[in-house]
Amino acid sequence: MSFASLGLIDPLLRNLQDLNYQTPTPVQAKAIPAVLSGKDVMGAAQTGTGKTAGFALPLLQRLTQHGPAVSSNRARVLVLVPTRELAEQVLQSFMAYGKGLDLRFLAAYGGVSINPQMMKLRKGVDVLVATPGRLLDLNRQNAVQFDQVQTLVLDEADRMLDLGFARELDAVFAALPAQRQTLLFSATFTDDIRAIAATILRGPVNISVSPPNATASNIKQWVVPVDKRNKPELFMHLVAENNWEHALVFVKTRNGVDYLASMLDEAGYAVDTIHGDKPQPARLRALERFKTGEVNMLVATDVAARGLDIDDLPLVINVDLPIVAQDYVHRIGRTGRAGASGVAVSLVCADEAPQLAAIEALIRQTLPREEEPGFEAEHRVPQTSATGQIIKKPKKPKKPKAPQAVPGAVQVLNNKPRPQGGENKRKPAAQRAVAAGEGTSPSSGNPFSVRKPRSKPASKPAGGRSKRGP
Ligand code: AMP
């Protein structure tokens, strides 16, 4: 199948040729004809399936063929997205696919000054890509009115609900013309999403390109059980051991991001970070540096999880599991795109067992566990069933009471043998740094550490292990 056979016009076909898109992806093959014919669409498609071109190409074509030119402070196509990053990315896609079409585009999102966005809206824009909150701000200030909107797109609708945009979405729906085309894309279909779909879509064409909630099969995924406090050291060990040189790394907290980034930096990796406290221009710059290869490690919190469009990313490392199971699907959606093979490895501690179980239930598979020699978890991560249930560990048999100490016998304390010197035993980085008087090392502020000091990770057995990875 070719893009031409889907009925796309020449200028679009030329742009696709320039971008070296040879054949439509499955979501494009289904969505393009449906959208061209003006129908509503409900698309179960995760990032990486080519869904952006699936709606952008036919909408660009309709913009050139239908309706009057846009008036001032109006938009004809409205694309709602959950994050600033995705807004920028969708905007770039529209601009690339619609090059030379004499259409105006704008991305509007919070966290940056509203004035330039208001200025650009004065002339009206054909495509407005916006986050819900900023869109309503612009509407309240009369910078944009909705009476010319002919198509509404909800991109990553599930994520918008996760981020608490339900009320904003309702307000936007209420303000839009009833006569319009509506396209709803979501990686997952929860009851809430179905309820929204039922109220805003009319006779939609249903498109499902992969089973909802499944992750792409060309991604090798596994879990490394580890104690929480050892995560940074294990992370650095895995990166070095496997020669992982280009990775997107997810961490739960901003402090965790900064901590791992400084460890990578000290180890000589070119690294940048994305988290919620960074101003928007700095986030975009970090993403751009990662895309161009200026930095090869990007450490991020969830803000970056959705919609980052990075081609050929071979590796995603979850140093922490996401709180929301769907975010796992979105995180690893960064890898294994367009048929490439990818790797997604998750460092999981015992505390995260419920999150792991929820993820496995969502993706309907049990992720293989691979302990890393030298980092075996003292706090075991429980096994889970294929349906994501936590399987309770069988109770350990009671230990027999310790014999009374007798003169000349080996002294025992609390039934445990005394630690044996341990001069040549490997200590975690934080302990080594403290022992060496390196109080200023970032390791001393390990945000992963728990109160109880760690005795040791067992020393690594000789022989090592085969290298793995992309
Ligand atoms: P998306 O799922 O829309 O985020 O797209 C994922 C990636 O696939 C983007 O980098 C697109 O540039 C790329 N892409 C989309 N459609 C095609 C296609 N038909 N051929 C090659 N690459 C594509």
CSV table of C-alpha atoms in Angstrom, one decimal, residues 1 13 86 103 120 190 374:
chain,number,residue,atom,x,y,z
A,1,MET,CA,0.0,0.0,0.0
A,13,LEU,CA,3.1,13.1,-0.9
A,86,LEU,CA,3.9,16.7,23.0
A,103,LEU,CA,-1.4,27.2,6.5
A,120,LYS,CA,0.2,34.8,16.9
A,190,THR,CA,-10.3,2.9,30.6
A,374,GLY,CA,26.6,-8.7,43.2
